[in-house]
Short mmCIF file of C-alpha atoms in Angstrom, two decimals:
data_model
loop_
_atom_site.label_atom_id
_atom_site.label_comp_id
_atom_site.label_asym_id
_atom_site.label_seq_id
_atom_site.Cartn_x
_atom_site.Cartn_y
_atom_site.Cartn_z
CA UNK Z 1 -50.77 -34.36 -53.32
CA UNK Z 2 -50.75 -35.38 -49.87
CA UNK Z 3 -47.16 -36.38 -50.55
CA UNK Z 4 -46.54 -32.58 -51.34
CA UNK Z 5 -48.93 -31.43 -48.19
CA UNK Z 6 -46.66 -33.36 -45.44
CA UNK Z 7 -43.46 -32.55 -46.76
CA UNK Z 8 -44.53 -28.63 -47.20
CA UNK Z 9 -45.71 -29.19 -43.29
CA UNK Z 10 -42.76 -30.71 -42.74
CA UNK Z 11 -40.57 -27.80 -43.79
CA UNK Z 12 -42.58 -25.33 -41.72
CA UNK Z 13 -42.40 -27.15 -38.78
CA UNK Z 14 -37.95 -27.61 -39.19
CA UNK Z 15 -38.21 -23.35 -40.07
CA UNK Z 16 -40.89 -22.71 -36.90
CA UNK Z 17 -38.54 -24.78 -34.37
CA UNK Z 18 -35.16 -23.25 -35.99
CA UNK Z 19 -36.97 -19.60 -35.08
CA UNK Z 20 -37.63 -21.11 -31.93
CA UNK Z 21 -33.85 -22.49 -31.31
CA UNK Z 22 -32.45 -19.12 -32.12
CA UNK Z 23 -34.93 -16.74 -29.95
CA UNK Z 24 -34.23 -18.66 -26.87
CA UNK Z 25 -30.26 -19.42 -27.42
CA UNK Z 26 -28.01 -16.33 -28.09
CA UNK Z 27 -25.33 -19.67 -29.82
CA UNK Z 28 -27.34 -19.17 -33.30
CA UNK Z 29 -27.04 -15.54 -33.46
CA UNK Z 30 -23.47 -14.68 -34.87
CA UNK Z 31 -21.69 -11.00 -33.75
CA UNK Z 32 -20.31 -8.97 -36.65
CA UNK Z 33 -16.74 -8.93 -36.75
CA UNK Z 34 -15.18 -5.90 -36.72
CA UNK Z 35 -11.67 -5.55 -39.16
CA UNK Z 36 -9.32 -2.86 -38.89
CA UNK Z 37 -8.20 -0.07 -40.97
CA UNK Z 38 -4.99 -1.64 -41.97
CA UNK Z 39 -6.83 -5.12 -42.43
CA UNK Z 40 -9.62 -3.15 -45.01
CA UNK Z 41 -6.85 -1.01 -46.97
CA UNK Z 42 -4.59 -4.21 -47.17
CA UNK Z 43 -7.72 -5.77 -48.82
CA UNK Z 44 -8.32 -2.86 -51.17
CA UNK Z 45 -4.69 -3.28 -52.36
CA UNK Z 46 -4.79 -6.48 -53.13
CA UNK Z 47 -7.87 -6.08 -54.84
CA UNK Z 48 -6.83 -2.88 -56.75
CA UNK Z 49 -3.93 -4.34 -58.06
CA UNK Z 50 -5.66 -7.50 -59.60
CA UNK Z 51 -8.58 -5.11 -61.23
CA UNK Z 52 -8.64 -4.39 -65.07
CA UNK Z 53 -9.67 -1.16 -66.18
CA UNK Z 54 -11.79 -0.32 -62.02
CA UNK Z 55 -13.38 -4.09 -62.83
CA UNK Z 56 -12.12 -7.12 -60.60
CA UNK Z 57 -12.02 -10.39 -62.70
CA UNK Z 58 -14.53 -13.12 -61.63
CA UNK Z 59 -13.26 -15.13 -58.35
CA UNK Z 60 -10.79 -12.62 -57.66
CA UNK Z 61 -13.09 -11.44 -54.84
CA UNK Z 62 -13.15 -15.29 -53.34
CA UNK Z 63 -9.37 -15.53 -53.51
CA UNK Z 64 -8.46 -12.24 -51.46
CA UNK Z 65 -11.31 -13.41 -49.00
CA UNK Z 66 -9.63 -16.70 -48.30
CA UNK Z 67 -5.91 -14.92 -48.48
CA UNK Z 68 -7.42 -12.51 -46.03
CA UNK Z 69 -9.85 -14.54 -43.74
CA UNK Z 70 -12.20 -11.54 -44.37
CA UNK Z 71 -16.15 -12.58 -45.90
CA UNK Z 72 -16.89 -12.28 -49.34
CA UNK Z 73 -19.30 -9.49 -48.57
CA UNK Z 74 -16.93 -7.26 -46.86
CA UNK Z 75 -14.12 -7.81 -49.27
CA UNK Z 76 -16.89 -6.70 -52.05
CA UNK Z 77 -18.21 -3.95 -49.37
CA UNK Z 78 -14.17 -2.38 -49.53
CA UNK Z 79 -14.20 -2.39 -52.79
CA UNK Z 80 -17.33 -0.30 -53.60
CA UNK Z 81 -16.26 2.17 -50.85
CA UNK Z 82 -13.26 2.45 -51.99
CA UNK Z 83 -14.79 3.12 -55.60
CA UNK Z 84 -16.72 5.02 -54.57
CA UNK Z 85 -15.01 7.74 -52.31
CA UNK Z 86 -12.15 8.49 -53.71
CA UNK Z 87 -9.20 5.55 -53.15
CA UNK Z 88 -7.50 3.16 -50.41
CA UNK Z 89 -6.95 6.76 -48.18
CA UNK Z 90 -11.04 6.48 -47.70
CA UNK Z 91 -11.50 2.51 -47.04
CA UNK Z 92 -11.69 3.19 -42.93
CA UNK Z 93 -13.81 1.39 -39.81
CA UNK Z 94 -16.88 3.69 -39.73
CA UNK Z 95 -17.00 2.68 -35.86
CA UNK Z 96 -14.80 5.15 -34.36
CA UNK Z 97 -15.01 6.46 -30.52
CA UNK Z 98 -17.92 5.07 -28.37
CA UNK Z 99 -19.98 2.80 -30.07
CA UNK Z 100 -22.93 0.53 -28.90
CA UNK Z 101 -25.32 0.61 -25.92
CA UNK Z 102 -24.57 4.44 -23.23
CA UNK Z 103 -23.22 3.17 -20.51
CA UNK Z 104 -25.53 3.59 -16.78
CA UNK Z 105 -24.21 6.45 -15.62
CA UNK Z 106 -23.77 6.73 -11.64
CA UNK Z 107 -24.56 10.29 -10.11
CA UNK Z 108 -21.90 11.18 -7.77
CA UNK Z 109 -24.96 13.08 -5.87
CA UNK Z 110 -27.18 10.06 -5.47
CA UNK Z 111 -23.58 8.28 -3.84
CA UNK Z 112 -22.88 11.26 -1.72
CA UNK Z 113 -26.54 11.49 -0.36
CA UNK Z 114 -26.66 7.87 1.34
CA UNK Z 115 -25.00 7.49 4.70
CA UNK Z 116 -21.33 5.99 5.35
CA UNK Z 117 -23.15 3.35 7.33
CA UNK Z 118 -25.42 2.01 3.82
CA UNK Z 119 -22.55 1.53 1.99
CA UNK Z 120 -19.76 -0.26 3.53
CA UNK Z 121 -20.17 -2.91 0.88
CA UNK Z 122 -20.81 -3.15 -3.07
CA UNK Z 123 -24.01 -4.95 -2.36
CA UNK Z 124 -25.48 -2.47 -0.16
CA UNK Z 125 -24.17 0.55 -1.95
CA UNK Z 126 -25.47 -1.10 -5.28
CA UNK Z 127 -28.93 -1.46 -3.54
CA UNK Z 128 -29.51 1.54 -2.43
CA UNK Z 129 -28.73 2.88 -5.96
CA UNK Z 130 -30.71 0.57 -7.40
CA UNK Z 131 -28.07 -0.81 -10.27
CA UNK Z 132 -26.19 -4.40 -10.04
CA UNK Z 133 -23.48 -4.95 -8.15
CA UNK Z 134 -21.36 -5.50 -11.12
CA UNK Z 135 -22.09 -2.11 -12.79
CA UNK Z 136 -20.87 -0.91 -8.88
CA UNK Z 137 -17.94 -2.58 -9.65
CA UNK Z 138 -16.60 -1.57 -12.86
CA UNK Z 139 -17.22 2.17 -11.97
CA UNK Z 140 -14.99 0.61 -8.86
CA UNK Z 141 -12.57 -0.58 -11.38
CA UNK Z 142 -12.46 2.81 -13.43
CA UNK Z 143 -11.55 5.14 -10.51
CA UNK Z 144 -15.27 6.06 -10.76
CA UNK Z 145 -15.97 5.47 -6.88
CA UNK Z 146 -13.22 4.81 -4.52
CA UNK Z 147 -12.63 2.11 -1.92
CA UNK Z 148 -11.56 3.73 1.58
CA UNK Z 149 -10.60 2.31 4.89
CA UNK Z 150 -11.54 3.84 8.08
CA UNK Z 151 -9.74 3.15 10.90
CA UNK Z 152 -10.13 4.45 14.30
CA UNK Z 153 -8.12 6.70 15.74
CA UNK Z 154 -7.05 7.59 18.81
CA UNK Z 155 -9.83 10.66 20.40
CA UNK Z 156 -8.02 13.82 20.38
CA UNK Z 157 -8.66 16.75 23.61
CA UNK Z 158 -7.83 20.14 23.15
CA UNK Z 159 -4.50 19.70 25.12
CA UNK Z 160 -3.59 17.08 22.74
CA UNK Z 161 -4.19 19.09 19.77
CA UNK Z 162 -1.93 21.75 21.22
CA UNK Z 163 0.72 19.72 22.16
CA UNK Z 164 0.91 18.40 18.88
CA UNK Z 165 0.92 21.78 17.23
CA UNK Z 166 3.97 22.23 19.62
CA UNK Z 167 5.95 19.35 19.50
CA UNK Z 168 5.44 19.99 15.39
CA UNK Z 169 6.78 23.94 15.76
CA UNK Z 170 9.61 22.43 17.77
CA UNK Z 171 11.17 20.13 14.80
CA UNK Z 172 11.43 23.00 12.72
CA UNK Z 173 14.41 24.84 12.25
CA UNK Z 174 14.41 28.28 14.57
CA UNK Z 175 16.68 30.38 11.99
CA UNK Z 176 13.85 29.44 9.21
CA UNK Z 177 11.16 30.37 11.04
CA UNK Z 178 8.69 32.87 9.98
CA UNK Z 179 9.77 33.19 6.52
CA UNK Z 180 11.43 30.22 5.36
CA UNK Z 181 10.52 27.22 7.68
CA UNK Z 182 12.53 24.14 6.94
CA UNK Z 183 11.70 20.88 9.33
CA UNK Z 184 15.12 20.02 11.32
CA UNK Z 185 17.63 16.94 9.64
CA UNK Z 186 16.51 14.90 12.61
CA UNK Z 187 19.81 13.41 12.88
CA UNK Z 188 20.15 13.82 16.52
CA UNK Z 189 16.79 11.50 17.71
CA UNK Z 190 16.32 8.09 18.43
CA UNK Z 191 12.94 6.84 17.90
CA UNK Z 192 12.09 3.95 20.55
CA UNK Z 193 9.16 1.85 20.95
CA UNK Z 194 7.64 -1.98 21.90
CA UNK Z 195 5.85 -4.07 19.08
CA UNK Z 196 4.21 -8.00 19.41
CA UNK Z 197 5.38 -10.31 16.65
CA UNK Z 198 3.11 -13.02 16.33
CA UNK Z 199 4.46 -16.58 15.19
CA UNK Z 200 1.59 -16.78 12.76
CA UNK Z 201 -1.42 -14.70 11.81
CA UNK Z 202 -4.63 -15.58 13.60
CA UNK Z 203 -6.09 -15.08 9.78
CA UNK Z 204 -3.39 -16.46 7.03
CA UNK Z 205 -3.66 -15.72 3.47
CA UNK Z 206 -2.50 -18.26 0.97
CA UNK Z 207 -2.83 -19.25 -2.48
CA UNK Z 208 -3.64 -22.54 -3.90
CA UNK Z 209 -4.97 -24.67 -7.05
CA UNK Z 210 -8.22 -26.15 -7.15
CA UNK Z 211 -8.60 -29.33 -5.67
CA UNK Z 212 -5.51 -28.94 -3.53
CA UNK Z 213 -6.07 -29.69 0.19
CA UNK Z 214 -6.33 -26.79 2.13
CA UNK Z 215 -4.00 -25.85 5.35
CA UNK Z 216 -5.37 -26.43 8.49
CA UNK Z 217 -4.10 -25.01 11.70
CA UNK Z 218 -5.53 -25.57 14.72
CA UNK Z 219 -5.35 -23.27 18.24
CA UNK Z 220 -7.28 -23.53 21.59
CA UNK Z 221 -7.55 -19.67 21.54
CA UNK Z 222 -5.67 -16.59 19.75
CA UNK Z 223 -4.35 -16.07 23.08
CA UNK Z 224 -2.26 -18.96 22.80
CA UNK Z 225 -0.74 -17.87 19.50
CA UNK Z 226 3.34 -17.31 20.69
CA UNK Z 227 4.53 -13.93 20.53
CA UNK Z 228 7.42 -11.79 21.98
CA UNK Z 229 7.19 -8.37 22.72
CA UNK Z 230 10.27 -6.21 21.18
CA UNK Z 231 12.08 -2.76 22.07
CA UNK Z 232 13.26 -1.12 19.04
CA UNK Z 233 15.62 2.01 18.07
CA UNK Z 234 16.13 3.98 15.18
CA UNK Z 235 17.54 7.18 14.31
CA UNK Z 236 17.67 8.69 11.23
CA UNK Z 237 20.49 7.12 8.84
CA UNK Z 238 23.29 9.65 8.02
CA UNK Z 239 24.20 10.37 4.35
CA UNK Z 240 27.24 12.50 3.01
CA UNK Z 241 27.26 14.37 0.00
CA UNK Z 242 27.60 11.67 -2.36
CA UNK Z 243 24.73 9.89 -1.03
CA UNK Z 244 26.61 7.24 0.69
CA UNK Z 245 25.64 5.97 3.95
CA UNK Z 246 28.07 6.61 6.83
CA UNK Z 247 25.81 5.21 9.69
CA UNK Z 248 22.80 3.18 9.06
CA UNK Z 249 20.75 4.54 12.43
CA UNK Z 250 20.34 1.18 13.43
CA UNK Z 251 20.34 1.22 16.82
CA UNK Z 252 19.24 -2.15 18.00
CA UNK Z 253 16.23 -4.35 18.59
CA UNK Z 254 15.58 -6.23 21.46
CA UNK Z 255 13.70 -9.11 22.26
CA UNK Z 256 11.85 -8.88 25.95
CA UNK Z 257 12.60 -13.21 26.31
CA UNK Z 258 14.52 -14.52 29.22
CA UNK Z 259 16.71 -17.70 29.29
CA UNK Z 260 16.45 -20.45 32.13
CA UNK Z 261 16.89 -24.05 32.34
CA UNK Z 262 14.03 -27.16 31.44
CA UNK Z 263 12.82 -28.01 35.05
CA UNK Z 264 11.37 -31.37 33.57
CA UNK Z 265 12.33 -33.33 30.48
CA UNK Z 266 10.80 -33.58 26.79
CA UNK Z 267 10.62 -35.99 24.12
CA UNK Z 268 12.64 -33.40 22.61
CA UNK Z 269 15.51 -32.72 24.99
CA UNK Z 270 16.55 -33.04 28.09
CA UNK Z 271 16.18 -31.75 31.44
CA UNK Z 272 18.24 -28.63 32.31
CA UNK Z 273 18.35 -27.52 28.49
CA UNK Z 274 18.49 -23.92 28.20
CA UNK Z 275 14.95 -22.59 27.27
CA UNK Z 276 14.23 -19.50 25.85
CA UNK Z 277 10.39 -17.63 27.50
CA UNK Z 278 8.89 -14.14 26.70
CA UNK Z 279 8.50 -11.94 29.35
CA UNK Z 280 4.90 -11.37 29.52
CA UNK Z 281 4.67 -8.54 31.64
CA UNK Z 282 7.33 -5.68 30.80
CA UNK Z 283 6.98 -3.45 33.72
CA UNK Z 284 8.84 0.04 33.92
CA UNK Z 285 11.86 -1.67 36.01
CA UNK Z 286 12.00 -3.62 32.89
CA UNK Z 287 12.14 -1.30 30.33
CA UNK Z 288 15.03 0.61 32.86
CA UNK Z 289 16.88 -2.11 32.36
CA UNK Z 290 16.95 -2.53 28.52
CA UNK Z 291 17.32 0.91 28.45
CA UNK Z 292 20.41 1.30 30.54
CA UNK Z 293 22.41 -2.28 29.22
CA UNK Z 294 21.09 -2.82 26.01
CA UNK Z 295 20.65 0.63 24.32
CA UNK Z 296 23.01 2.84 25.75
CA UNK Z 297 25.63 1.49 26.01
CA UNK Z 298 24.79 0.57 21.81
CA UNK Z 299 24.57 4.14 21.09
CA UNK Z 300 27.60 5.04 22.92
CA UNK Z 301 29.41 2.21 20.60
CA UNK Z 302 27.67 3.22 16.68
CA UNK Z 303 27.25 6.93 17.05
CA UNK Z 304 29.33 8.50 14.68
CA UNK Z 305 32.50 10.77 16.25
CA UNK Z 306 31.30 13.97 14.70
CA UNK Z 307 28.27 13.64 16.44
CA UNK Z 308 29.37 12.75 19.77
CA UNK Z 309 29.23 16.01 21.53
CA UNK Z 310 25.70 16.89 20.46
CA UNK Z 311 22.30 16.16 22.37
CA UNK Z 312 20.86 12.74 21.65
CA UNK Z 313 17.54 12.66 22.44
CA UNK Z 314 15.36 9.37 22.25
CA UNK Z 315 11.90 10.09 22.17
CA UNK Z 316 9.55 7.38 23.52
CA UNK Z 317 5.24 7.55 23.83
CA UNK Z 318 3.41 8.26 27.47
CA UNK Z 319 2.54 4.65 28.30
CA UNK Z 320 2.58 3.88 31.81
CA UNK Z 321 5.80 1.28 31.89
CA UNK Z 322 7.74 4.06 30.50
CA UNK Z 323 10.19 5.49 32.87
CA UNK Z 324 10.39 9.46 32.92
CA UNK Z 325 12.40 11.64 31.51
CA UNK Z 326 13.99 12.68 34.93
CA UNK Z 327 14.38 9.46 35.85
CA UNK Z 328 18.00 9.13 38.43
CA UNK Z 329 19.32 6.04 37.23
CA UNK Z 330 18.75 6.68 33.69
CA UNK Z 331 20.00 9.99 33.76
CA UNK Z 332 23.06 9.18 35.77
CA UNK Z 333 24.11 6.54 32.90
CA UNK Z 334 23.26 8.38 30.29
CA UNK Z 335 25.51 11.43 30.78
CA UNK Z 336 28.29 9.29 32.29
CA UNK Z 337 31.51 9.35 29.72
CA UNK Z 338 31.01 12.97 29.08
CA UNK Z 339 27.75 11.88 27.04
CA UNK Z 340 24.23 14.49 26.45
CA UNK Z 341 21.92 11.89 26.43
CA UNK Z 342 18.17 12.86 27.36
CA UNK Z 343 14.33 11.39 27.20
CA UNK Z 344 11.75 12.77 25.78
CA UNK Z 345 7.85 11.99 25.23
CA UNK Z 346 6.32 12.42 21.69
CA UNK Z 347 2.41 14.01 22.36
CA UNK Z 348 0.08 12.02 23.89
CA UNK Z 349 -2.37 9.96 21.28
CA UNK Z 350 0.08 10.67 18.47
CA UNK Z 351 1.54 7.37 16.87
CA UNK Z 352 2.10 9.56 13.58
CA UNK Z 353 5.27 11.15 14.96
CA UNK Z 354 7.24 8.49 15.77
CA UNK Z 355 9.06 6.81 12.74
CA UNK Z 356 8.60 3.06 13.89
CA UNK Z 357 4.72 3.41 14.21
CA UNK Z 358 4.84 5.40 10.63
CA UNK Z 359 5.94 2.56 9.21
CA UNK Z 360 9.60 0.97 10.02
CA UNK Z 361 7.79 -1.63 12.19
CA UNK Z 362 5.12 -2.46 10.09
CA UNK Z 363 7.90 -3.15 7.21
CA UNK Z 364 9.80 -5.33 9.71
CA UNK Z 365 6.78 -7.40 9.77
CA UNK Z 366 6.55 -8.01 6.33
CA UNK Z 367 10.41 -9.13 5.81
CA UNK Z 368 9.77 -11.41 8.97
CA UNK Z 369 6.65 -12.83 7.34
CA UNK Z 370 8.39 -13.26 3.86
CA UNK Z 371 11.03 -14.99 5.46
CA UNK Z 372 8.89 -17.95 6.46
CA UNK Z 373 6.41 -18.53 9.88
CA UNK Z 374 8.94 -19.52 12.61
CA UNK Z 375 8.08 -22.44 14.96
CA UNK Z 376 10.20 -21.58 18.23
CA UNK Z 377 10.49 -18.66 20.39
CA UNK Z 378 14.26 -18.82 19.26
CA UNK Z 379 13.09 -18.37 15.64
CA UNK Z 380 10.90 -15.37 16.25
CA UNK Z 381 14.10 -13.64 17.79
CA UNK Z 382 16.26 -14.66 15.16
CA UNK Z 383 13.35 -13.97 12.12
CA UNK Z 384 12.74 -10.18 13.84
CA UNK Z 385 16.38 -9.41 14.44
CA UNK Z 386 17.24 -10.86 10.73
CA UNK Z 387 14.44 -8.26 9.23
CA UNK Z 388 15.85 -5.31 11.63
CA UNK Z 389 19.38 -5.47 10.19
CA UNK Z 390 18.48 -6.51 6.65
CA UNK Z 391 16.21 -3.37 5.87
CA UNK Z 392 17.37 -1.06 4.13
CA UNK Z 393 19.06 2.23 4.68
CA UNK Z 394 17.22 4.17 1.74
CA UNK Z 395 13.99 3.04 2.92
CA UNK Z 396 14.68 4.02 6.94
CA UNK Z 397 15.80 7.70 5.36
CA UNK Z 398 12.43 7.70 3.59
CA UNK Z 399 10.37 6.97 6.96
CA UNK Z 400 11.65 10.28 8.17
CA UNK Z 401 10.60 12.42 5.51
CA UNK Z 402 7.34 10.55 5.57
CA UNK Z 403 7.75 12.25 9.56
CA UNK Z 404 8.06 15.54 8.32
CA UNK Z 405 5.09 15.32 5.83
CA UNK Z 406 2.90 14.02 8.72
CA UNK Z 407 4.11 17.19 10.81
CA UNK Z 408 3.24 19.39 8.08
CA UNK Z 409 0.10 18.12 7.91
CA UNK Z 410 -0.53 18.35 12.29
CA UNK Z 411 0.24 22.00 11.42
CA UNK Z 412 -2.09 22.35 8.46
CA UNK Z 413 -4.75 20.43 10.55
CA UNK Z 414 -4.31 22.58 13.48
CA UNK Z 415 -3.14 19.37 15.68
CA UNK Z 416 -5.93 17.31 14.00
CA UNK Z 417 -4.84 13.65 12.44
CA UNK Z 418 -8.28 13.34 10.39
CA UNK Z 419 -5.36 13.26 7.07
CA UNK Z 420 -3.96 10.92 4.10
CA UNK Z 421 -0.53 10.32 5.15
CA UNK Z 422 1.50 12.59 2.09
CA UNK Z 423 3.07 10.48 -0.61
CA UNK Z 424 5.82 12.53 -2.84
CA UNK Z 425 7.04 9.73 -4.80
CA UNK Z 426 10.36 9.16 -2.69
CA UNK Z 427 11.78 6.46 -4.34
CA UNK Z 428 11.26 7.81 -7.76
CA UNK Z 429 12.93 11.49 -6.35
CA UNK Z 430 15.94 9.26 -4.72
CA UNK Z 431 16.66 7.26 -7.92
CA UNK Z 432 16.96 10.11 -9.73
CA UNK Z 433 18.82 11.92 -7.17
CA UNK Z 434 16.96 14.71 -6.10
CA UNK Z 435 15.81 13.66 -2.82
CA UNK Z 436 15.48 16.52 -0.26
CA UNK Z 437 17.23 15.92 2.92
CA UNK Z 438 14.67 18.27 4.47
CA UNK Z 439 11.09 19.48 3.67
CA UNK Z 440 9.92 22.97 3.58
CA UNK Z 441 6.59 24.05 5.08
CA UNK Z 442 4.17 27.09 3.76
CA UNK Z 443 5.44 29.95 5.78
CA UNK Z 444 1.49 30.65 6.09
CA UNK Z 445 0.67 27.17 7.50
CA UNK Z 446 3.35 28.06 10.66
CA UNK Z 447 1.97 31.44 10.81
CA UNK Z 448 -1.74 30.58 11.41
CA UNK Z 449 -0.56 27.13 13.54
CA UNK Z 450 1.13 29.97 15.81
CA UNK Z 451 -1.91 31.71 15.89
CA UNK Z 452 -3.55 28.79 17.18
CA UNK Z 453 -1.61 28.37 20.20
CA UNK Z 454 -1.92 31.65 21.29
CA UNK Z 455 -5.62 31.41 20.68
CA UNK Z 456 -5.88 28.32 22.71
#
């Protein structure tokens, strides 16, 4: 007897700490597997055709269960169902649609109510709402809630506003206008501007494999970083009826660096050795000067014939070193030759209508990036200049309809830029070849934006 009394003790204690092992481990407790439709009637078939007279012979059940890596009880589950309701037609998966635990729902209201300010982050938003940050997060993923990024924009006056309502009623055809207005082809303008290229980013992305050695770079100050300052044209690439390009607008980009001999000697070379330096301070006299021998005399040399007795207008922003549209010197070489070339200044605080701040130079950067972080002031020239000429002409032609959606939108916002920048799917309408050279705007849109100028 007490033989029998330890071993029964025994036993309970093994089944008490088994209970114990699988309440506190989630290993023990095995998920259901789920088989689908196909997998069940496949199952029925085999098990159908092995039957005698609606009976299944003994171990048949065990051998479509191994064929089938289904369990024995589901493979005798199928078979009673399908018994039982009429064939293999009604052996489905009972779990159909949404199954298991309702998901949290997140009330758009409860989102909308808390300021801009408390939720600038996943964390904070998913503390103020009082959920995890993951559930945050896969309503994130799901389209649910949105991630936006505000930047700051340049403060618009009144006068702005109007000006920009302006320059936008000026680009659109005059023969269109009320009832049909159609934005202009644009051909005719040279978009000019300045833009830094850095030698390297102050904050560098890469990608590596664990346990690899990270980069390290190391700089006294961000100041110190090497850049060069560039003065860029582009005009709107010209396209005949087939769609091939007859000039690419490329007008030229040039690099504000000046060349003068080594006063001293290097390790690295000698002294005398032509050195290339960025000019650091580009004054108005400067930009004269790259103006008059470096871009005119480049339009004068690529502008197509048919085109040569038209106004060319390049249209450059307010800042300070910019020389003025009446400006002698400029003026006087610009119309020698029998030439109609004039200056004019895009709205003040408006980076949106000007194709190289829309997006040409910002696409530069990424082809200069791509092409690997230069090391010399040389190689930033040559990297920039390489990017210029290499991008393409479809893309350039796309910039400027990109132009005319933003000056749809100045319209619609009554001068405002508070707006998405329009997307239409450009590439998708030039592959299949219905890009518009030109875009339309809502005769009603004009109408009221005329209003507003009066009203003003």
């Amino acid at each position: 007897m007490p033989d029998v009394e330890d071993g029964t003790e025994n036993i309970f204690e093994d089944f008490g700490s088994n209970i114990g092992q699988g309440s506190s481990s989630g290993t023990n407790i095995s998920k259901r597997k789920q088989y689908s439709d196909d997998t069940k009637r496949a199952v029925y078939a085999m098990l159908l055709e092995g039957s005698v007279r609606g009976h299944l012979p003994e171990g048949l059940s065990l051998h479509v269960s191994l064929a089938m890596d289904v369990s024995l009880r589901c493979v005798q589950r199928i078979w009673k169902e399908g018994q039982k309701r009429g064939g293999i037609h009604a052996v489905i998966n009972k779990r159909v649609g949404h199954c298991g635990r309702k998901r949290i729902e997140l009330p758009m209201e409860a989102i909308t109510a808390i300021p801009f300010q408390d939720r600038t982050t996943l964390e904070d938003l998913a503390r103020r709402l009082g959920v995890s940050k993951s559930h945050v997060h896969r309503r994130l993923k799901e389209g649910k809630i949105e991630r936006h990024s505000s930047a700051i924009k340049p403060f618009l006056t009144d006068e702005n506003k109007k000006a920009r309502v302006q320059h936008a009623l000026n680009m659109l055809e005059p023969g269109t206008v009320p009832h049909q207005p159609v934005f202009k082809l644009m051909y005719n303008v040279i978009h000019a501007d300045e833009k830094w290229y850095y030698r390297t980013k102050a904050n560098q992305k890469y990608y590596c494999t664990p346990g690899e050695e990270r980069p390290r770079r190391t700089c006294k100050s961000k100041s110190y970083i090497e850049k060069v300052m560039f003065f860029g044209g582009q005009s709107r690439p010209w396209l005949n009826d087939q769609n091939v390009c007859v000039f690419d607008g490329k007008i030229g980009i040039y690099a504000f660096v000046t060349t003068e001999p080594a006063k001293r000697k290097s390790p690295n070379r000698p002294r005398g050795t032509p050195i290339t330096k960025p000019i650091t301070s580009v004054t108005r006299d400067v930009i004269r000067r790259y103006l008059i021998d470096k871009m005119l005399p480049d339009i004068k040399a690529k502008w197509p014939a048919e085109g040569r007795h038209e106004t060319i207008w390049i249209q450059q922003d307010n800042c300070r070193s910019h020389i003025p549209v009446d400006d002698p010197e400029f003026c006087a070489a610009a119309q020698a030759d029998g030439w109609d070339i004039r200056l004019t200044c895009q709205p003040a605080n408006s980076p949106d209508t000007n194709v190289l701040d829309l997006g040409l130079f910002a696409a530069i950067q990424a082809l200069f990036q791509r092409s690997g972080m230069p090391k010399t002031i040389d190689e930033i020239v040559q990297k920039v200049e390489a990017a210029y000429w290499n991008f393409p002409v479809g893309r350039s032609n796309r910039v400027f309809l990109t132009l005319q959606g933003c000056l749809r939108e100045i319209l619609k916002e009554k001068g405002g830029q508070h707006y998405p920048v329009p997307h239409m799917k450009k590439a998708t309408l030039e592959r299949l070849g219905i890009l518009p050279k030109t875009l339309s705007c809502d005769p009603t849109i004009v109408q009221e934006a005329i209003e507003f100028l009066a009203s003003v």
